[in-house]
Coordinates of C-alpha atoms in Angstrom, one line a residue:
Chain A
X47 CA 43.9 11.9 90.5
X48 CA 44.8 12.6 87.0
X49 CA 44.3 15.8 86.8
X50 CA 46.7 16.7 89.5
X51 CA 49.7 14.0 87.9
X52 CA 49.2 15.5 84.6
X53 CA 47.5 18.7 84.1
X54 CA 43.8 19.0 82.7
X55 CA 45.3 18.5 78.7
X56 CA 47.5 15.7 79.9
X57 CA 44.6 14.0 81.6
X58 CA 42.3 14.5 78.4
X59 CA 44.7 13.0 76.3
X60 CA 45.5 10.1 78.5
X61 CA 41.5 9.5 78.9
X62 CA 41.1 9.6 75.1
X63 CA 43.5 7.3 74.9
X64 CA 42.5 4.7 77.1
X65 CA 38.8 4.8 75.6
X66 CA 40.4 3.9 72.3
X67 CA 42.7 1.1 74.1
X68 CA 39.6 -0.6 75.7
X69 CA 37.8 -0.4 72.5
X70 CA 40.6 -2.3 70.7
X71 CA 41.1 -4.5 73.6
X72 CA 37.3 -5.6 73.7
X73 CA 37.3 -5.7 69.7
X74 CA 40.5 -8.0 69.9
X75 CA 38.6 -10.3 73.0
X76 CA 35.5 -10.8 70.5
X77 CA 37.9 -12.0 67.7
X78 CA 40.2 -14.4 69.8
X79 CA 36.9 -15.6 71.4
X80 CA 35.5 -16.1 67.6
X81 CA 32.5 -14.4 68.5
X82 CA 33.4 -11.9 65.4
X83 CA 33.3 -13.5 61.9
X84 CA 37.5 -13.1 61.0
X85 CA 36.7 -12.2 57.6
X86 CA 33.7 -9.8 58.2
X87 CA 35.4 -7.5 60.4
X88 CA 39.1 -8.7 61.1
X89 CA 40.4 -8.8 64.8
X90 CA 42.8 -5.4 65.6
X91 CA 46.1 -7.2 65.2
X92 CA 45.4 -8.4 61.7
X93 CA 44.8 -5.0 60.8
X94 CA 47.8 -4.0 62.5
X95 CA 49.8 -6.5 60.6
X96 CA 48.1 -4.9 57.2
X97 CA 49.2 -1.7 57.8
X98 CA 52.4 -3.0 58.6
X99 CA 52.8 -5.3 55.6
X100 CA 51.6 -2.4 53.3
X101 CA 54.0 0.2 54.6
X102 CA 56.9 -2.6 54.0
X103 CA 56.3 -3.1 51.0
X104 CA 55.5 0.3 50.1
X105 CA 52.3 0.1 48.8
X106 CA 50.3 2.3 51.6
X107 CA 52.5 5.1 50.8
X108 CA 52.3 4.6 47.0
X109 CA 48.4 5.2 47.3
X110 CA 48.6 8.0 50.4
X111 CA 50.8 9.8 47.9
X112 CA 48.1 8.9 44.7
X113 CA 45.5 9.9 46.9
X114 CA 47.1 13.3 48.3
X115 CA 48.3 14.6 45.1
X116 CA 44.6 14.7 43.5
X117 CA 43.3 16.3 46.8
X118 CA 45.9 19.1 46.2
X119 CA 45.6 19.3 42.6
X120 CA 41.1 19.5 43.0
X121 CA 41.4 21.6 46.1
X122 CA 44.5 24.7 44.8
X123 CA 41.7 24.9 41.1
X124 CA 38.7 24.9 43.5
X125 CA 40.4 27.6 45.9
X126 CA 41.6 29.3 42.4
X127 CA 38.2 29.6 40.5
X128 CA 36.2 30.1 44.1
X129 CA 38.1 32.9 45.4
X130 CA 38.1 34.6 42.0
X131 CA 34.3 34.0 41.4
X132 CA 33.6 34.8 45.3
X133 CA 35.7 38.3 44.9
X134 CA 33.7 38.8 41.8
X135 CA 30.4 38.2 42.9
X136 CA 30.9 39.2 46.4
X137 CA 32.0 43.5 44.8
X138 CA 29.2 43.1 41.9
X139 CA 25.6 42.6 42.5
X140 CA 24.8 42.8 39.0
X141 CA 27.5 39.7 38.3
X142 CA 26.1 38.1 41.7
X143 CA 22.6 38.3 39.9
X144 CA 23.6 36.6 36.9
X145 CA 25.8 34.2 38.7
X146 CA 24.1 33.2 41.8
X147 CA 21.1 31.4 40.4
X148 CA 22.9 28.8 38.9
X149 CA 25.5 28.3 41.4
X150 CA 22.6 27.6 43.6
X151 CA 21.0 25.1 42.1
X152 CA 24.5 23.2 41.0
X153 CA 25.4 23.5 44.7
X154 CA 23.1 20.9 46.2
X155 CA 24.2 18.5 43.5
X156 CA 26.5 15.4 45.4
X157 CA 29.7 15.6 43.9
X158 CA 29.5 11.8 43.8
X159 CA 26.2 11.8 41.7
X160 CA 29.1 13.9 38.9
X161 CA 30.8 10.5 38.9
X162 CA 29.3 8.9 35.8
X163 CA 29.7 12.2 33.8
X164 CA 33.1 12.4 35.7
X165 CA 34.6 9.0 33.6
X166 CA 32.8 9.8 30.5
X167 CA 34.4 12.9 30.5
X168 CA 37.8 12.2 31.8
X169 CA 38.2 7.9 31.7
X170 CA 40.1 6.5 34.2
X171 CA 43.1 8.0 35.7
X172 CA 43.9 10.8 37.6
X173 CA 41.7 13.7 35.6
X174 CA 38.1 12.1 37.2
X175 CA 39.2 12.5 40.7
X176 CA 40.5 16.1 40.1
X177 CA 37.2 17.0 38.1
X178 CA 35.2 15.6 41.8
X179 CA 37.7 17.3 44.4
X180 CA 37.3 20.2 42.6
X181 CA 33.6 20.2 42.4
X182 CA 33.2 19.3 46.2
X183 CA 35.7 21.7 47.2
X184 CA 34.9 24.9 45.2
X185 CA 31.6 25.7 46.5
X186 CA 32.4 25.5 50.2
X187 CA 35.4 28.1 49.0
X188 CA 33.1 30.1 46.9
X189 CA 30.4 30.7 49.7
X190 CA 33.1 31.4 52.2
X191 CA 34.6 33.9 50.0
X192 CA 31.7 35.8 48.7
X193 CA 30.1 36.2 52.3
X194 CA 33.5 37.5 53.7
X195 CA 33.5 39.9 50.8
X196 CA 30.0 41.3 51.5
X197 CA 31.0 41.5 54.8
X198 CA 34.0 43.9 54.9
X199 CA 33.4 46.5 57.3
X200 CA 32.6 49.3 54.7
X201 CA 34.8 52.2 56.5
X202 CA 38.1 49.5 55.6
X203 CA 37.0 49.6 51.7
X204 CA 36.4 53.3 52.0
X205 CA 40.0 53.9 53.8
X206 CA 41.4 52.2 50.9
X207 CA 39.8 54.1 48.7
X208 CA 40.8 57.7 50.1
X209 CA 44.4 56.5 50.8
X210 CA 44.0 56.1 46.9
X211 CA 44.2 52.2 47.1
X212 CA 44.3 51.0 42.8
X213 CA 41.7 48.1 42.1
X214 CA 44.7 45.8 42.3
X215 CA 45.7 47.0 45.8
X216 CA 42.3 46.8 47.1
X217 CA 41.6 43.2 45.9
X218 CA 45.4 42.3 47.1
X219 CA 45.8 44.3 49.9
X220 CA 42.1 45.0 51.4
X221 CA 39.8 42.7 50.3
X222 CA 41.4 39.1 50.6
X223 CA 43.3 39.8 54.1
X224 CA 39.7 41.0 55.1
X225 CA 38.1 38.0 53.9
X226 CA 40.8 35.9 55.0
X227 CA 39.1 34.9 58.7
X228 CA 36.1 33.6 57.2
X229 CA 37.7 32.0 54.0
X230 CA 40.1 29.7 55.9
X231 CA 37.2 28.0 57.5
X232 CA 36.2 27.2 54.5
X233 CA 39.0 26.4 52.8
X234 CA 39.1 23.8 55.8
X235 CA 35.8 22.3 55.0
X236 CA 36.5 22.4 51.2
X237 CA 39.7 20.4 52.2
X238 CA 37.8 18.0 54.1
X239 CA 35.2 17.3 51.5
X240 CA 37.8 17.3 48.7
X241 CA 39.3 14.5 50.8
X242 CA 36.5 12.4 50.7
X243 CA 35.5 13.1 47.4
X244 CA 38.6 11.3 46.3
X245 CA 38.2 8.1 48.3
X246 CA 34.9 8.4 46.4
X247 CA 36.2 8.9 43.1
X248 CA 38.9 6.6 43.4
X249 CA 36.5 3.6 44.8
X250 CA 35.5 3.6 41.0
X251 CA 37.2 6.2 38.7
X252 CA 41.0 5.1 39.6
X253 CA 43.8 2.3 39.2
X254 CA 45.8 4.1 42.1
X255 CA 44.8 5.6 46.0
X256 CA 43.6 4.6 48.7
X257 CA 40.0 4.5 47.6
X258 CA 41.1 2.4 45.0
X259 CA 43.3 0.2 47.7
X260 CA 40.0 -0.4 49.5
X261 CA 38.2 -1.8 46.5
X262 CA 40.4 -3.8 45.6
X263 CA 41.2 -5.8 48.4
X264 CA 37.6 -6.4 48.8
X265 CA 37.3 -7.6 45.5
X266 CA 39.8 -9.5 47.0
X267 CA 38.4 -10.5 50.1
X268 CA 41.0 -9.0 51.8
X269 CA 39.0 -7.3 54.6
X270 CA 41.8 -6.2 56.6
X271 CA 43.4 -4.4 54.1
X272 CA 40.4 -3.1 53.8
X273 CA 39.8 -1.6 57.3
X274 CA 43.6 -0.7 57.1
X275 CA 42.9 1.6 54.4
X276 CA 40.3 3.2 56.2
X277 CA 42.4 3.7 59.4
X278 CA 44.7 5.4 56.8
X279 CA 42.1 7.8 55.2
X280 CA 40.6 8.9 58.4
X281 CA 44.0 9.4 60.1
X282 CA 45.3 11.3 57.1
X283 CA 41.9 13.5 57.1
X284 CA 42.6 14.3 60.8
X285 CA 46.1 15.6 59.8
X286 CA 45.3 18.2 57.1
X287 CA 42.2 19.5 59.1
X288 CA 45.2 20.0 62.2
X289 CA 47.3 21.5 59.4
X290 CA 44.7 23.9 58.4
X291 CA 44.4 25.1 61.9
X292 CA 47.8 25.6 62.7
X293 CA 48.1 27.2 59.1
X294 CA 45.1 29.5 60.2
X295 CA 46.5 30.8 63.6
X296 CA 49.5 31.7 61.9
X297 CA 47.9 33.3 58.8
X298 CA 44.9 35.2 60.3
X299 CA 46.4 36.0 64.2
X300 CA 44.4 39.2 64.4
X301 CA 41.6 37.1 65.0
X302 CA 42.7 34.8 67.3
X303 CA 43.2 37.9 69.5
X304 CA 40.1 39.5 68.4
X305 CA 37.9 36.7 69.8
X306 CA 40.0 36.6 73.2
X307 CA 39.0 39.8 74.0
Chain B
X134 CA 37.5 80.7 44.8
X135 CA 37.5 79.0 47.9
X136 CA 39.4 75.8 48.0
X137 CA 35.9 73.7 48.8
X138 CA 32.9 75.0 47.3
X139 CA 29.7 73.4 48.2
X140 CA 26.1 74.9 46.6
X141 CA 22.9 73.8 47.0
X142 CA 23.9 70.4 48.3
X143 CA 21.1 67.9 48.8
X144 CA 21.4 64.4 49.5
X145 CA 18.0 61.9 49.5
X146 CA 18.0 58.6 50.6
X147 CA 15.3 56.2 49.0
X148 CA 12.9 55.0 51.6
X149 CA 12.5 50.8 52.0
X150 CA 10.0 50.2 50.0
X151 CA 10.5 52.5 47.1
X152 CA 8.0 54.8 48.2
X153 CA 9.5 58.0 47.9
X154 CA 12.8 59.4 49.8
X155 CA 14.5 60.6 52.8
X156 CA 15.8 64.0 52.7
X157 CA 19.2 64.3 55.2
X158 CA 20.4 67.0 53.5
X159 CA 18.5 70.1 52.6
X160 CA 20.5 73.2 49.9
X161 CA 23.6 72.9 51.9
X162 CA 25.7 76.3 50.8
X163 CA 29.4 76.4 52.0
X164 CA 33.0 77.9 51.4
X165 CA 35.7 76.8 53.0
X166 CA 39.5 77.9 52.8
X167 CA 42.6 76.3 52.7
X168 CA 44.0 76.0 56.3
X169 CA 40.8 76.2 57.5
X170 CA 39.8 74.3 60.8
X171 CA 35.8 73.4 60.2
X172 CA 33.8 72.1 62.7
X173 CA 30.3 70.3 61.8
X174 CA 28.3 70.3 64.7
X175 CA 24.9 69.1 65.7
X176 CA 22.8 66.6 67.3
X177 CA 22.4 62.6 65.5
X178 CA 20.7 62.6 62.7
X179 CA 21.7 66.5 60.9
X180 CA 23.5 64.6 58.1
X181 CA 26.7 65.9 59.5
X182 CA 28.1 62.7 58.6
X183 CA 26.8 62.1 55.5
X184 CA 27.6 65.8 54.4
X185 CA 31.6 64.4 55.2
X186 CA 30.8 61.3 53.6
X187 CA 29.8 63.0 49.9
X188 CA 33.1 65.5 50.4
X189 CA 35.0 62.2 51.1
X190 CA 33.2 61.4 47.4
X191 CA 31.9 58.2 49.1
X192 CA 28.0 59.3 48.5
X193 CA 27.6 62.0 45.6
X194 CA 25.0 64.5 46.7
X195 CA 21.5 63.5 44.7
X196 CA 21.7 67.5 43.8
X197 CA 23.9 70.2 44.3
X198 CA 28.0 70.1 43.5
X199 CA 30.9 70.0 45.7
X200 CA 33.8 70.9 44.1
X201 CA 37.7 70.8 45.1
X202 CA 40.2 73.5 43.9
X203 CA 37.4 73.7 41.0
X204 CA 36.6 70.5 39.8
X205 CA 33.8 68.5 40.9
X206 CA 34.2 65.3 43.6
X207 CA 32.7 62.5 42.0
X208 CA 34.9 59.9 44.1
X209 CA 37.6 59.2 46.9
X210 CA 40.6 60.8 46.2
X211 CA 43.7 61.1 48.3
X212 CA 43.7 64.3 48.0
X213 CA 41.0 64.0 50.6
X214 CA 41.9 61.5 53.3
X215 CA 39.5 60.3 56.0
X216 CA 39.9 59.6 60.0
X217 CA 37.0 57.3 60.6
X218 CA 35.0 57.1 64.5
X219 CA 36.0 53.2 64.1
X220 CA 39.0 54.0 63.1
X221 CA 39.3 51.4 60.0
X222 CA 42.6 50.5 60.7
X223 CA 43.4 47.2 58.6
X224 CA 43.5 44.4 61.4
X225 CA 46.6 42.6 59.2
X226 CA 49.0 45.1 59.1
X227 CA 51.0 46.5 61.5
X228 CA 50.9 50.3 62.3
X229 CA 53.8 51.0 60.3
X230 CA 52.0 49.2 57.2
X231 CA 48.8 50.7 57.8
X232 CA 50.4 54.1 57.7
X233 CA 52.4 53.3 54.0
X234 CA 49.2 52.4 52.7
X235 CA 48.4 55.7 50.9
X236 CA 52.4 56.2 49.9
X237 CA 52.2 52.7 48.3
X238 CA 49.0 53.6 46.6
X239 CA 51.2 56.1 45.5
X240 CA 53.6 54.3 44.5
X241 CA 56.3 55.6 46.6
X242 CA 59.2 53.0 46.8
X243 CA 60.1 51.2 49.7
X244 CA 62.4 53.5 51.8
X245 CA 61.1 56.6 51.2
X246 CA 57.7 55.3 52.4
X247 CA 59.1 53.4 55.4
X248 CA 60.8 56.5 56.2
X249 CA 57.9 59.1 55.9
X250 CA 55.5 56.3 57.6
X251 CA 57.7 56.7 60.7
X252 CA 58.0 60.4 60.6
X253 CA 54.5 60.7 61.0
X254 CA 54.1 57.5 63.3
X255 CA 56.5 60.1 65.0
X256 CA 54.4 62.8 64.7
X257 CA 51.1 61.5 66.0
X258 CA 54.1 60.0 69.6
X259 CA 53.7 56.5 68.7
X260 CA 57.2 56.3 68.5
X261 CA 58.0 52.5 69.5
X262 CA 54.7 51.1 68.3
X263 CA 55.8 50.6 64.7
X264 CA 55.3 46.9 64.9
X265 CA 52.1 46.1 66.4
X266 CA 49.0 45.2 65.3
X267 CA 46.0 47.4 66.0
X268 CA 44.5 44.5 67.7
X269 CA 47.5 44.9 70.8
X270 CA 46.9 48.7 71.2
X271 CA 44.9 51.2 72.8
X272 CA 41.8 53.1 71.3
X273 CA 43.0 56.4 71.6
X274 CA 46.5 55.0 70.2
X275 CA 44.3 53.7 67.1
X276 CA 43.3 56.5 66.9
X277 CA 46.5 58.1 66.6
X278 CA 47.7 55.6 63.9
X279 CA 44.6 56.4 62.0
X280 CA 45.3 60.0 61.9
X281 CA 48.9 59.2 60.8
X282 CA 47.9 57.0 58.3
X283 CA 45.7 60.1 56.8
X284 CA 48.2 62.4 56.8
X285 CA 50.7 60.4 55.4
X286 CA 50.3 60.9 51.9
X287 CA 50.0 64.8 52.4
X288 CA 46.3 65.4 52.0
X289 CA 44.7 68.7 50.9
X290 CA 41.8 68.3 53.0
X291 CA 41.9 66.2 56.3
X292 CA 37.9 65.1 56.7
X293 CA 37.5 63.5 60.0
X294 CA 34.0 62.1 61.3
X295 CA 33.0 61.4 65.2
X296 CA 37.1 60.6 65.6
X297 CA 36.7 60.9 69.2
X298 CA 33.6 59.4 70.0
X299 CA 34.2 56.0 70.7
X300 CA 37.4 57.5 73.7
X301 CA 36.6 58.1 77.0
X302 CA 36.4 61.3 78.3
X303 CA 40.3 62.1 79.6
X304 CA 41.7 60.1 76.4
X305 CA 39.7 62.7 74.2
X306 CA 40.6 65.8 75.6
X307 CA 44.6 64.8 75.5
X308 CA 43.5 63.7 71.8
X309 CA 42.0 66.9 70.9
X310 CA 44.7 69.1 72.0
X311 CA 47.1 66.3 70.1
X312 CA 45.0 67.2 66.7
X313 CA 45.7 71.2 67.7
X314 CA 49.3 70.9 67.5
X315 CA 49.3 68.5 64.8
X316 CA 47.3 70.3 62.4
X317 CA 49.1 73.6 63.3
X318 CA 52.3 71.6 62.2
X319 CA 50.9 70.1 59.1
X320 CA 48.7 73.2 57.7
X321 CA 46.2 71.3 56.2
X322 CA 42.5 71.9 55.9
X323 CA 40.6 69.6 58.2
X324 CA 36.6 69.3 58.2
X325 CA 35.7 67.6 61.3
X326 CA 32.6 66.5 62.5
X327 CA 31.5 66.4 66.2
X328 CA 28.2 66.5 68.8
X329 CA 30.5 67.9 71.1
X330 CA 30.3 71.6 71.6
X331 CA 33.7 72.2 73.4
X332 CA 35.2 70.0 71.1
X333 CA 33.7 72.1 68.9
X334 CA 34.8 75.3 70.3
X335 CA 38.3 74.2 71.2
X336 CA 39.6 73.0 68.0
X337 CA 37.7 75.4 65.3
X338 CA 38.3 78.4 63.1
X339 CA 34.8 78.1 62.4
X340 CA 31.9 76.3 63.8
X341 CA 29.0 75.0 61.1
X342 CA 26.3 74.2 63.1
X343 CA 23.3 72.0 62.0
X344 CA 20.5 71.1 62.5
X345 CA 18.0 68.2 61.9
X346 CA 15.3 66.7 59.8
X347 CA 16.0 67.5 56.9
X348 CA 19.9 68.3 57.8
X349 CA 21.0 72.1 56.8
X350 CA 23.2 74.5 57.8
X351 CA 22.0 76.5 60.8
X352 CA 24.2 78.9 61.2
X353 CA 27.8 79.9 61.0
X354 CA 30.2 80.9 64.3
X355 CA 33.8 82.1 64.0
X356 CA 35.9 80.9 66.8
X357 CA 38.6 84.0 67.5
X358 CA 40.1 82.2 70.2
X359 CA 44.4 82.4 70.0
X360 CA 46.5 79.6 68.9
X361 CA 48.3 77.5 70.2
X362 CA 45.4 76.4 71.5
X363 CA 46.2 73.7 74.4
X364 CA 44.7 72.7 77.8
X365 CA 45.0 77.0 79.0
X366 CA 42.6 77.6 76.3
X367 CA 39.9 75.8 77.9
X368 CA 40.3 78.1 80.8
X369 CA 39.6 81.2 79.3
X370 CA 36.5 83.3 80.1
X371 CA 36.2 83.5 75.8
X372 CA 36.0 79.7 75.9
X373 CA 33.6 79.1 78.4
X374 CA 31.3 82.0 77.0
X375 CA 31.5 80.9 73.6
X376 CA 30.4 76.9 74.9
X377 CA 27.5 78.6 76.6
X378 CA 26.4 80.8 74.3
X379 CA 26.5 77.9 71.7
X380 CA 24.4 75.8 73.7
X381 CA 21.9 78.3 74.5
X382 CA 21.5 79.1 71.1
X383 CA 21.0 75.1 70.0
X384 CA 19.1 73.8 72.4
X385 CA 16.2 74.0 70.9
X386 CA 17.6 72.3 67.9
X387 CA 18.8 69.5 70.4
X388 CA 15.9 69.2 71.9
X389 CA 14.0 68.5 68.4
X390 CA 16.4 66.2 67.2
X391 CA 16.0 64.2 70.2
X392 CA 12.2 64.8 71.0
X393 CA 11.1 64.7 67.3
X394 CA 9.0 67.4 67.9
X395 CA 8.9 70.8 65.8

């Protein structure tokens, strides 16, 4: 019945929808029946008033923006120094085998677990959360990078270099466009684990964000601010990972096309 | 001196394993003059392509020399452009770009490249397809850009490997009599590699056949057939001889490349 008022997309949508409705519904049921503690988990509308109360008075913004500006800051170095070192690596073996060991074993690492040496390092403020975006975010770019390099068809690189292509042109020209469908994935997952790596960082190493916002008001009590920030983090996340898609089609559309066929 | 000298050309290829080596190509001896029409031809596996591949300067020959108006190939130079059987067009750039590409290696400004680009996006009739991508075109039109994209810069020597091997059948014969008038137009040298034998015969000066394990030159036929040549050349009783006796006189080569039998 849906389907034919609405299409199939309409009727996904409207069906998503409704399951998070119900959900809210029952949540909001358990709370007015006080079968949830208030203060444990606070009842839909409370929330709702928190993220209203926060946007009034500005604060929600004030930490979206603290927040957002260290993502971008940790995610544009990682993308800088891993699509240098994933270039590098990815045309040199005898680099790659000098390199590739210890990138390895500083991979599995948890860019939480940098935190202590993060705040030693940088104290409080902004430089922390930088250092840990950048250190989640710059391996998944790296990797992405330097197995999109190996991966050039070789007849491309070879054109290039009887058309007389300069190292500059083939890096510019050649090798990144090449790359570029297998980099944007993962300059989408660097993105999404920069983002969390902020929240992280910010749950301790800041005065500002919405990691910070989150401790706070727990220190607080304030559990609905609380669960407001999280609604705000995960909605935010969901945004930049639509971005990057859009961003994709539009950057790399000979490979939309090339998977269609 | 010949405008490509090759002597004693031998190219090994290490086996897995680093026990010893593959030999693919075995004192390869050839001169071949500017203008010339060259077509390599024999079954998978002569080291036809990897003969084109060390002219290209791709693979240097593990002995021997090829040299090019007297000095030695030791790398890609656009002197020496390729046509590729994949055709290796870049995916992100429209025909016209993919065309500039050896101008603006060059460093030919703007206009001037845009210009020539089009001349020979002109010359290959893709006239009108200036702004796709590869992706929203036909093989055999791929093809076509690929060419143009060779000639563009105004190579010495055009190499071309298996061009027309991934076309069907129709597509290939309209593409082969394309290259005929093209190459008459351009007077370049072009060294083109093929397992076809009428492909062979209908575009060459001179037919190098080869043949297989290790790869070496079999044996040398001049094709005296007049130019233009076009779809009334297939016709003639010259052509058809010449693709018979050709066959006749490979077969057995054929049959060992594909048996693996001596």
């Amino acid at each position: 019945m849906l389907e034919s008022l609405l299409g199939q997309r309409g009727s996904r949508f409207v069906r998503g929808l409704l399951g998070i409705m119900l959900t809210l519904a029952i949540w909001q049921m358990l709370a007015w029946l006080d079968l949830i503690n208030a203060v444990l988990l606070p009842s839909p509308l409370t929330v709702w008033g928190a993220i209203v109360d926060s946007l009034s008075d500005g604060s929600l913004i004030r930490h979206i923006v603290a927040s957002m500006e260290r993502v971008v800051v940790g995610v544009l170095l990682a993308a800088i120094v891993g699509l240098t070192l994933g270039v590098l690596l990815g045309r040199s073996s005898i680099i790659a085998e000098y390199c590739k060991p210890i990138i390895e074993a500083l991979r599995p690492i948890p860019p939480i677990a940098w935190t202590p040496l993060a705040i030693l390092w940088f104290g409080i403020g902004n430089a922390p959360s930088y250092f840990l975006v950048f250190i989640g975010a710059v391996f998944p770019v790296f990797i992405s990078t330097y197995s999109a390099v190996r991966n050039i068809e070789r007849t491309q690189i070879n054109a290039a270099l009887c058309l007389g292509a300069t190292p500059a042109m083939l890096v510019r020209d050649v090798l990144i466009p090449g790359a570029l469908p297998v980099i944007f994935p993962g300059l989408r997952i660097a993105l999404g684990v920069g983002w969390m790596c902020v929240v992280a960082a910010e749950l301790i190493a800041a005065q500002s964000g919405l990691g910070y916002m989150i401790q706070q008001s727990r220190l607080l009590l304030q559990t609905h601010f609380v669960v407001a920030g999280m609604i705000a983090i995960g909605v935010i996340g969901f945004a930049m990972n639509a971005l990057m898609t859009i961003l994709e089609r539009k950057l790399v559309p000979w490979q939309e096309s090339s998977r269609a066929t | 001196m010949s405008q490509l000298e090759i002597e004693g050309v031998c190219k090994e290829f290490p086996l897995r394993g680093g026990k010893g080596s593959l030999t693919v190509l075995e004192d390869v001896n050839l001169s071949i003059e500017a203008g010339e029409l060259i077509v390599l031809l024999g079954p998978s596996g002569c080291g036809k392509s990897t003969l084109l591949n060390a002219i290209a300067g791709f693979n240097p020959p593990t002995r021997g020399t090829i040299q090019h108006d007297g000095v030695a190939v030791t790398r890609p130079d656009k002197r020496r452009t390729v046509v590729f059987q994949d055709y290796a067009l870049f995916p992100w750039m429209t025909v016209q770009k993919n065309v500039e590409f050896g101008l603006k290696a060059q460093g030919v400004p703007e206009a001037q490249r845009a210009a020539t680009a089009r001349s020979h996006i002109e010359l290959v009739k893709l006239k009108g397809f200036e702004d796709r991508y590869p992706y929203e075109i036909s093989g055999g039109m791929k093809q076509r850009a690929a060419i143009a994209r060779a000639l563009a810069p105004s190579p010495d020597i055009l190499l071309m490997d298996e061009p027309f091997g991934a076309l069907d059948a129709q597509t290939r014969v309209l593409l082969q009599e394309e290259l005929a008038r093209i190459v008459a137009e351009m007077r370049c040298t072009v060294i083109f590699v093929t397992h076809s034998i009428e492909e062979a015969v209908f575009l060459a000066d001179r037919v190098i056949v080869m043949s297989a394990h290790p790869g070496r030159v079999h044996s040398i036929h001049p094709v005296a057939l007049p130019r233009p040549r076009n779809s009334e050349t297939r016709a003639l009783p010259e052509f058809i001889e010449l693709t018979q006796n050709l066959w006749e006189a490979l077969k057995p080569t054929w049959d060992q490349a594909s048996t693996g039998q001596d």
